[in-house]
Amino acid sequence: MGESPLVVVMGISGVGKSAIGHELADRFSLDYADGDDFHSAANIAKMSAGTPLTDEDRWPWLKDIGVWLHEHDAAGGVISCSALKRAYRDVLVEAAPRTCFLHLTGDHELIKSRMEHRDHFMPTSLLESQEKTLEPLQDDENGWAFDITPSPAEIVDAFVARAGLSQEDTA
């Protein structure tokens, strides 16, 4: 690949986007950002109350994540972002065309269990809404789906191999 990766770790809440994002960023000595940190207070309050976000709620958030990706295009970076719909991912790719997606997928009960055992504003009551909203990566999108059952290191290993990356690319 020759360049430092620019990656969005995507998927519904509870799949481990932050853990995988940190693992990947650390592996390549890249900046990492958590997409949750880009949400407005109003979005966080809405989700905390168990109300799903609308597209209108998400557009400013996605624009801000796109700015981060654009600013990290030359050096590379990793950011977690649900990126549930193709239209959302298109906003990110428009901001930084070489963006690659690492889509984390998993069994409903496993994800629900993970969500029940963490301290996060997203309640488990929104899991089904996120699953219904999710549009998996399409063949023409730059990215791949990975099951969440393996360890974060194993998932990152699989992504690195699939994306054709090596640590020497960033040295």
Coordinates of N, CA and C in Angstrom, one line a residue:
M1 N 0.8 -1.2 0.0 CA 0.0 0.0 0.0 C 0.9 1.3 0.0
G2 N 2.0 1.3 0.8 CA 2.9 2.4 0.7 C 2.6 3.6 1.5
E3 N 1.3 3.8 1.9 CA 0.9 4.9 2.7 C 0.5 4.5 4.1
S4 N 0.5 5.4 5.0 CA -0.1 5.1 6.3 C -1.6 4.9 6.1
P5 N -2.2 3.9 6.8 CA -3.6 3.7 6.6 C -4.5 4.8 7.1
L6 N -5.6 5.0 6.5 CA -6.6 5.9 6.9 C -7.9 5.1 7.0
V7 N -8.3 4.8 8.3 CA -9.3 3.7 8.5 C -10.4 4.2 9.4
V8 N -11.6 3.9 9.0 CA -12.8 4.0 9.8 C -13.2 2.6 10.3
V9 N -13.1 2.4 11.6 CA -13.6 1.2 12.2 C -15.1 1.4 12.4
M10 N -15.9 0.6 11.7 CA -17.3 0.9 11.7 C -18.1 -0.3 12.2
G11 N -19.4 -0.1 12.5 CA -20.3 -1.1 13.0 C -21.2 -0.6 14.0
I12 N -22.2 -1.4 14.4 CA -23.2 -0.9 15.4 C -22.5 -0.8 16.8
S13 N -23.2 -0.2 17.7 CA -22.7 0.0 19.0 C -22.5 -1.4 19.6
G14 N -21.4 -1.5 20.4 CA -21.1 -2.7 21.2 C -20.2 -3.7 20.5
V15 N -19.8 -3.5 19.2 CA -19.0 -4.4 18.5 C -17.5 -4.3 18.8
G16 N -17.1 -3.3 19.5 CA -15.7 -3.2 19.9 C -14.9 -2.2 19.0
K17 N -15.6 -1.2 18.4 CA -14.9 -0.3 17.5 C -13.7 0.4 18.2
S18 N -13.9 0.8 19.4 CA -12.8 1.5 20.1 C -11.6 0.6 20.4
A19 N -11.9 -0.6 20.8 CA -10.8 -1.6 21.1 C -10.0 -1.9 19.8
I20 N -10.7 -2.2 18.8 CA -10.0 -2.5 17.5 C -9.3 -1.2 17.0
G21 N -10.0 -0.1 17.1 CA -9.4 1.1 16.6 C -8.1 1.5 17.3
H22 N -8.1 1.3 18.6 CA -6.8 1.5 19.4 C -5.7 0.5 19.0
E23 N -6.1 -0.7 18.9 CA -5.1 -1.8 18.5 C -4.5 -1.4 17.1
L24 N -5.3 -1.1 16.2 CA -4.8 -0.7 14.8 C -4.0 0.5 14.8
A25 N -4.4 1.6 15.5 CA -3.7 2.8 15.6 C -2.3 2.6 16.3
D26 N -2.3 1.8 17.4 CA -1.1 1.5 18.1 C -0.1 0.8 17.2
R27 N -0.6 -0.2 16.5 CA 0.2 -1.0 15.6 C 0.9 -0.2 14.6
F28 N 0.3 0.9 14.1 CA 0.9 1.7 13.0 C 1.4 3.0 13.5
S29 N 1.4 3.2 14.9 CA 1.7 4.5 15.5 C 1.0 5.7 14.8
L30 N -0.3 5.5 14.7 CA -1.2 6.6 14.1 C -2.1 7.2 15.2
D31 N -2.5 8.4 14.9 CA -3.5 9.1 15.7 C -4.8 8.2 15.7
Y32 N -5.5 8.2 16.9 CA -6.8 7.5 17.0 C -7.8 8.5 17.5
A33 N -9.0 8.5 17.0 CA -10.1 9.3 17.5 C -11.3 8.4 17.6
D34 N -12.1 8.7 18.7 CA -13.3 8.0 18.9 C -14.5 8.8 18.4
G35 N -15.2 8.3 17.4 CA -16.3 9.1 16.8 C -17.3 9.6 17.8
D36 N -17.5 8.9 18.9 CA -18.4 9.3 20.0 C -18.0 10.7 20.5
D37 N -16.7 11.0 20.5 CA -16.3 12.3 21.0 C -16.7 13.5 20.1
F38 N -17.2 13.2 18.9 CA -17.6 14.2 17.9 C -19.1 14.5 18.0
H39 N -19.9 13.7 18.8 CA -21.3 13.9 18.9 C -21.6 15.1 19.7
S40 N -22.6 15.8 19.4 CA -23.1 17.0 20.1 C -23.7 16.5 21.5
A41 N -23.8 17.4 22.4 CA -24.4 17.1 23.7 C -25.9 16.7 23.4
A42 N -26.5 17.3 22.4 CA -27.9 17.0 22.1 C -28.0 15.5 21.6
N43 N -27.1 15.1 20.8 CA -27.1 13.8 20.3 C -26.9 12.8 21.4
I44 N -26.0 13.0 22.3 CA -25.7 12.1 23.4 C -26.9 12.0 24.3
A45 N -27.5 13.2 24.6 CA -28.7 13.2 25.4 C -29.8 12.4 24.8
K46 N -30.0 12.5 23.5 CA -31.0 11.8 22.8 C -30.8 10.3 22.8
M47 N -29.6 9.9 22.6 CA -29.3 8.4 22.6 C -29.4 7.9 24.0
S48 N -28.9 8.7 25.0 CA -28.9 8.3 26.4 C -30.4 8.0 26.8
A49 N -31.3 8.8 26.3 CA -32.7 8.6 26.6 C -33.4 7.5 25.8
G50 N -32.6 6.8 25.0 CA -33.1 5.7 24.2 C -33.8 6.0 22.9
T51 N -33.5 7.3 22.4 CA -34.1 7.7 21.2 C -33.1 7.6 20.1
P52 N -33.4 6.9 19.0 CA -32.4 6.8 17.9 C -32.2 8.1 17.2
L53 N -31.0 8.3 16.7 CA -30.7 9.5 16.0 C -31.3 9.5 14.6
T54 N -31.6 10.6 14.1 CA -32.1 10.7 12.7 C -31.0 11.1 11.8
D55 N -31.2 11.0 10.5 CA -30.2 11.4 9.6 C -29.8 12.9 9.8
E56 N -30.8 13.7 10.1 CA -30.5 15.1 10.4 C -29.6 15.3 11.6
D57 N -29.8 14.4 12.6 CA -28.9 14.5 13.8 C -27.5 14.1 13.4
R58 N -27.3 13.2 12.5 CA -26.0 12.6 12.1 C -25.2 13.5 11.2
W59 N -25.8 14.2 10.3 CA -25.0 14.9 9.2 C -23.9 15.8 9.8
P60 N -24.2 16.7 10.8 CA -23.1 17.5 11.3 C -22.0 16.7 12.0
W61 N -22.4 15.6 12.6 CA -21.4 14.7 13.3 C -20.5 14.0 12.2
L62 N -21.1 13.5 11.1 CA -20.4 12.9 10.0 C -19.5 13.9 9.4
K63 N -19.9 15.2 9.2 CA -19.1 16.2 8.6 C -17.9 16.4 9.4
D64 N -18.0 16.5 10.7 CA -16.9 16.7 11.6 C -15.9 15.5 11.6
I65 N -16.4 14.3 11.5 CA -15.5 13.1 11.3 C -14.8 13.2 10.0
G66 N -15.5 13.6 8.9 CA -14.9 13.8 7.6 C -13.8 14.8 7.7
V67 N -14.0 15.9 8.4 CA -12.9 16.9 8.6 C -11.7 16.2 9.2
W68 N -11.9 15.4 10.3 CA -10.8 14.7 10.9 C -10.1 13.8 10.0
L69 N -10.8 13.1 9.2 CA -10.2 12.2 8.2 C -9.4 13.0 7.2
H70 N -10.0 14.1 6.7 CA -9.3 14.9 5.7 C -7.9 15.5 6.3
E71 N -8.0 15.9 7.6 CA -6.8 16.4 8.2 C -5.8 15.4 8.5
H72 N -6.2 14.1 8.5 CA -5.2 13.0 8.7 C -4.9 12.2 7.5
D73 N -5.3 12.7 6.3 CA -5.1 12.0 5.1 C -3.7 11.8 4.8
A74 N -2.8 12.7 4.9 CA -1.4 12.6 4.6 C -0.7 11.6 5.6
A75 N -1.0 11.8 6.8 CA -0.2 11.1 7.9 C -0.9 9.7 8.2
G76 N -2.2 9.6 7.9 CA -2.9 8.4 8.2 C -3.5 8.6 9.6
G77 N -4.5 7.7 9.9 CA -5.2 7.8 11.2 C -6.3 6.7 11.2
V78 N -6.8 6.5 12.4 CA -7.8 5.6 12.7 C -8.9 6.2 13.5
I79 N -10.2 6.1 13.1 CA -11.3 6.7 13.8 C -12.4 5.7 13.9
S80 N -13.1 5.6 15.0 CA -14.2 4.7 15.1 C -15.5 5.6 14.8
C81 N -16.4 5.0 14.1 CA -17.6 5.6 13.7 C -18.6 4.6 13.2
S82 N -19.8 4.6 13.7 CA -20.8 3.6 13.3 C -20.9 3.5 11.8
A83 N -21.0 4.6 11.1 CA -21.1 4.6 9.6 C -22.1 3.6 9.1
L84 N -23.3 3.6 9.7 CA -24.3 2.6 9.5 C -24.8 2.5 8.1
K85 N -24.9 3.7 7.4 CA -25.5 3.7 6.1 C -24.5 4.0 5.0
R86 N -24.7 3.6 3.8 CA -23.9 3.9 2.7 C -23.7 5.4 2.5
A87 N -24.8 6.1 2.6 CA -24.8 7.6 2.5 C -23.9 8.2 3.5
Y88 N -23.8 7.7 4.7 CA -22.9 8.2 5.8 C -21.5 8.0 5.4
R89 N -21.2 6.8 4.9 CA -19.8 6.4 4.5 C -19.4 7.3 3.3
D90 N -20.4 7.6 2.4 CA -20.1 8.4 1.2 C -19.6 9.8 1.7
V91 N -20.2 10.3 2.7 CA -19.8 11.6 3.3 C -18.3 11.6 3.7
L92 N -18.0 10.5 4.4 CA -16.6 10.3 4.9 C -15.6 10.2 3.7
V93 N -16.0 9.4 2.7 CA -15.1 9.2 1.6 C -15.0 10.4 0.7
E94 N -16.0 11.2 0.7 CA -15.9 12.5 -0.1 C -14.9 13.4 0.6
A95 N -14.9 13.4 1.9 CA -13.9 14.2 2.7 C -12.5 13.7 2.5
A96 N -12.3 12.4 2.5 CA -11.0 11.8 2.4 C -11.1 10.5 1.5
P97 N -10.9 10.6 0.2 CA -11.2 9.5 -0.7 C -10.5 8.2 -0.5
R98 N -9.3 8.2 0.2 CA -8.6 7.0 0.4 C -9.1 6.3 1.7
T99 N -10.1 6.8 2.3 CA -10.6 6.1 3.5 C -10.9 4.7 3.3
C100 N -10.6 3.8 4.2 CA -10.8 2.4 4.1 C -11.7 2.0 5.4
F101 N -12.6 1.1 5.2 CA -13.5 0.7 6.3 C -13.2 -0.7 6.8
L102 N -13.1 -0.8 8.1 CA -13.0 -2.1 8.8 C -14.4 -2.3 9.5
H103 N -15.2 -3.1 9.0 CA -16.6 -3.3 9.5 C -16.6 -4.5 10.4
L104 N -17.0 -4.2 11.7 CA -17.1 -5.2 12.7 C -18.5 -5.7 12.8
T105 N -18.6 -7.0 12.7 CA -20.0 -7.7 12.7 C -20.0 -8.8 13.8
G106 N -21.2 -9.0 14.3 CA -21.3 -10.1 15.3 C -22.7 -10.5 15.6
D107 N -22.8 -11.5 16.4 CA -24.1 -12.1 16.8 C -24.8 -11.1 17.8
H108 N -26.1 -11.0 17.6 CA -26.9 -10.1 18.4 C -26.7 -10.3 19.9
E109 N -26.8 -11.5 20.3 CA -26.7 -11.8 21.8 C -25.3 -11.5 22.3
L110 N -24.3 -11.7 21.6 CA -22.9 -11.4 22.0 C -22.8 -9.8 22.2
I111 N -23.3 -9.1 21.2 CA -23.2 -7.7 21.2 C -24.0 -7.1 22.4
K112 N -25.2 -7.6 22.5 CA -26.1 -7.2 23.7 C -25.4 -7.4 25.0
S113 N -24.8 -8.6 25.1 CA -24.0 -8.9 26.4 C -22.9 -7.9 26.6
R114 N -22.2 -7.6 25.6 CA -21.1 -6.6 25.7 C -21.6 -5.2 26.1
M115 N -22.7 -4.9 25.5 CA -23.3 -3.5 25.8 C -23.8 -3.5 27.3
E116 N -24.3 -4.6 27.8 CA -24.8 -4.6 29.2 C -23.7 -4.6 30.2
H117 N -22.5 -4.8 29.8 CA -21.3 -4.9 30.7 C -20.3 -3.8 30.5
R118 N -20.8 -2.6 30.0 CA -19.9 -1.5 29.8 C -20.5 -0.2 30.3
D119 N -19.7 0.8 30.5 CA -20.2 2.1 30.9 C -20.2 3.0 29.7
H120 N -21.4 3.2 29.1 CA -21.5 3.9 27.8 C -22.9 4.5 27.8
F121 N -23.0 5.7 27.1 CA -24.3 6.3 27.0 C -25.3 5.6 26.1
M122 N -24.9 4.7 25.3 CA -25.8 4.0 24.4 C -26.4 2.8 25.1
P123 N -27.8 2.9 25.3 CA -28.5 1.8 26.0 C -28.7 0.6 25.0
T124 N -28.8 -0.5 25.6 CA -29.1 -1.7 24.8 C -30.4 -1.7 24.0
S125 N -31.3 -0.8 24.5 CA -32.6 -0.7 23.8 C -32.4 -0.1 22.4
L126 N -31.3 0.5 22.1 CA -31.1 1.0 20.7 C -30.4 0.0 19.8
L127 N -30.0 -1.2 20.3 CA -29.3 -2.2 19.5 C -30.1 -2.6 18.3
E128 N -31.4 -2.9 18.5 CA -32.2 -3.4 17.4 C -32.4 -2.3 16.3
S129 N -32.5 -1.0 16.8 CA -32.6 0.1 15.8 C -31.3 0.2 15.0
Q130 N -30.2 0.0 15.6 CA -28.9 0.1 14.9 C -28.8 -1.0 13.9
E131 N -29.2 -2.2 14.3 CA -29.2 -3.4 13.4 C -30.1 -3.2 12.2
K132 N -31.2 -2.6 12.4 CA -32.2 -2.3 11.3 C -31.6 -1.3 10.4
T133 N -30.9 -0.3 10.9 CA -30.4 0.8 10.1 C -29.1 0.4 9.3
L134 N -28.4 -0.5 9.8 CA -27.1 -0.9 9.2 C -27.3 -1.4 7.8
E135 N -26.5 -0.8 6.9 CA -26.3 -1.2 5.5 C -24.9 -1.7 5.4
P136 N -24.7 -3.0 5.2 CA -23.4 -3.6 5.1 C -22.6 -3.0 4.0
L137 N -21.3 -3.0 4.1 CA -20.4 -2.5 3.0 C -20.8 -3.2 1.7
Q138 N -20.8 -2.4 0.6 CA -21.1 -2.9 -0.7 C -19.8 -3.2 -1.4
D139 N -19.9 -4.0 -2.5 CA -18.7 -4.5 -3.2 C -17.9 -3.3 -3.7
D140 N -18.4 -2.2 -4.0 CA -17.6 -1.1 -4.6 C -17.1 -0.2 -3.5
E141 N -17.3 -0.5 -2.2 CA -16.7 0.3 -1.1 C -15.4 -0.3 -0.7
N142 N -14.5 0.6 -0.3 CA -13.1 0.2 0.1 C -13.1 -0.3 1.6
G143 N -13.3 -1.6 1.7 CA -13.3 -2.1 3.1 C -13.8 -3.5 3.1
W144 N -13.7 -4.1 4.3 CA -14.1 -5.5 4.5 C -14.7 -5.7 5.9
A145 N -15.6 -6.7 6.0 CA -16.2 -7.1 7.3 C -15.4 -8.1 8.0
F146 N -15.4 -8.0 9.3 CA -14.7 -9.0 10.2 C -15.6 -9.3 11.4
D147 N -15.6 -10.6 11.7 CA -16.4 -11.1 12.9 C -15.7 -10.6 14.1
I148 N -16.5 -10.3 15.2 CA -15.9 -9.8 16.4 C -15.5 -10.9 17.4
T149 N -15.7 -12.1 17.1 CA -15.4 -13.2 18.0 C -13.9 -13.3 18.3
P150 N -12.9 -13.2 17.3 CA -11.5 -13.3 17.7 C -11.1 -12.1 18.5
S151 N -9.9 -12.2 19.1 CA -9.3 -11.1 19.9 C -9.1 -9.9 19.0
P152 N -9.0 -8.7 19.6 CA -8.7 -7.5 18.8 C -7.4 -7.6 18.0
A153 N -6.3 -8.2 18.6 CA -5.1 -8.4 17.8 C -5.3 -9.3 16.6
E154 N -6.1 -10.4 16.7 CA -6.4 -11.3 15.6 C -7.2 -10.6 14.5
I155 N -8.2 -9.7 15.0 CA -9.0 -9.0 14.0 C -8.1 -8.0 13.2
V156 N -7.2 -7.3 13.9 CA -6.3 -6.4 13.3 C -5.4 -7.1 12.4
D157 N -4.9 -8.3 12.8 CA -4.0 -9.1 11.9 C -4.7 -9.4 10.6
A158 N -6.0 -9.8 10.7 CA -6.8 -10.2 9.5 C -7.0 -9.0 8.6
F159 N -7.3 -7.8 9.2 CA -7.5 -6.6 8.5 C -6.2 -6.2 7.7
V160 N -5.1 -6.2 8.5 CA -3.8 -5.8 7.9 C -3.5 -6.7 6.7
A161 N -3.7 -8.0 6.8 CA -3.4 -8.9 5.7 C -4.4 -8.6 4.6
R162 N -5.6 -8.5 4.8 CA -6.6 -8.2 3.8 C -6.4 -6.9 3.0
A163 N -6.0 -5.9 3.8 CA -5.7 -4.6 3.2 C -4.3 -4.5 2.6
G164 N -3.5 -5.5 2.7 CA -2.2 -5.5 2.1 C -1.2 -4.5 2.8
L165 N -1.4 -4.3 4.1 CA -0.6 -3.4 4.9 C 0.6 -4.1 5.5
S166 N 1.6 -3.3 5.8 CA 2.7 -3.8 6.7 C 3.2 -2.6 7.5
Q167 N 3.8 -2.9 8.6 CA 4.3 -1.9 9.5 C 5.4 -1.1 8.8
E168 N 6.1 -1.8 7.8 CA 7.2 -1.1 7.1 C 6.7 0.0 6.2
D169 N 5.4 -0.1 5.9 CA 4.8 1.0 5.1 C 4.8 2.3 5.8
T170 N 4.8 2.3 7.1 CA 4.8 3.6 7.9 C 6.1 3.9 8.5
A171 N 7.1 3.1 8.3 CA 8.4 3.3 8.9 C 9.1 4.4 8.2

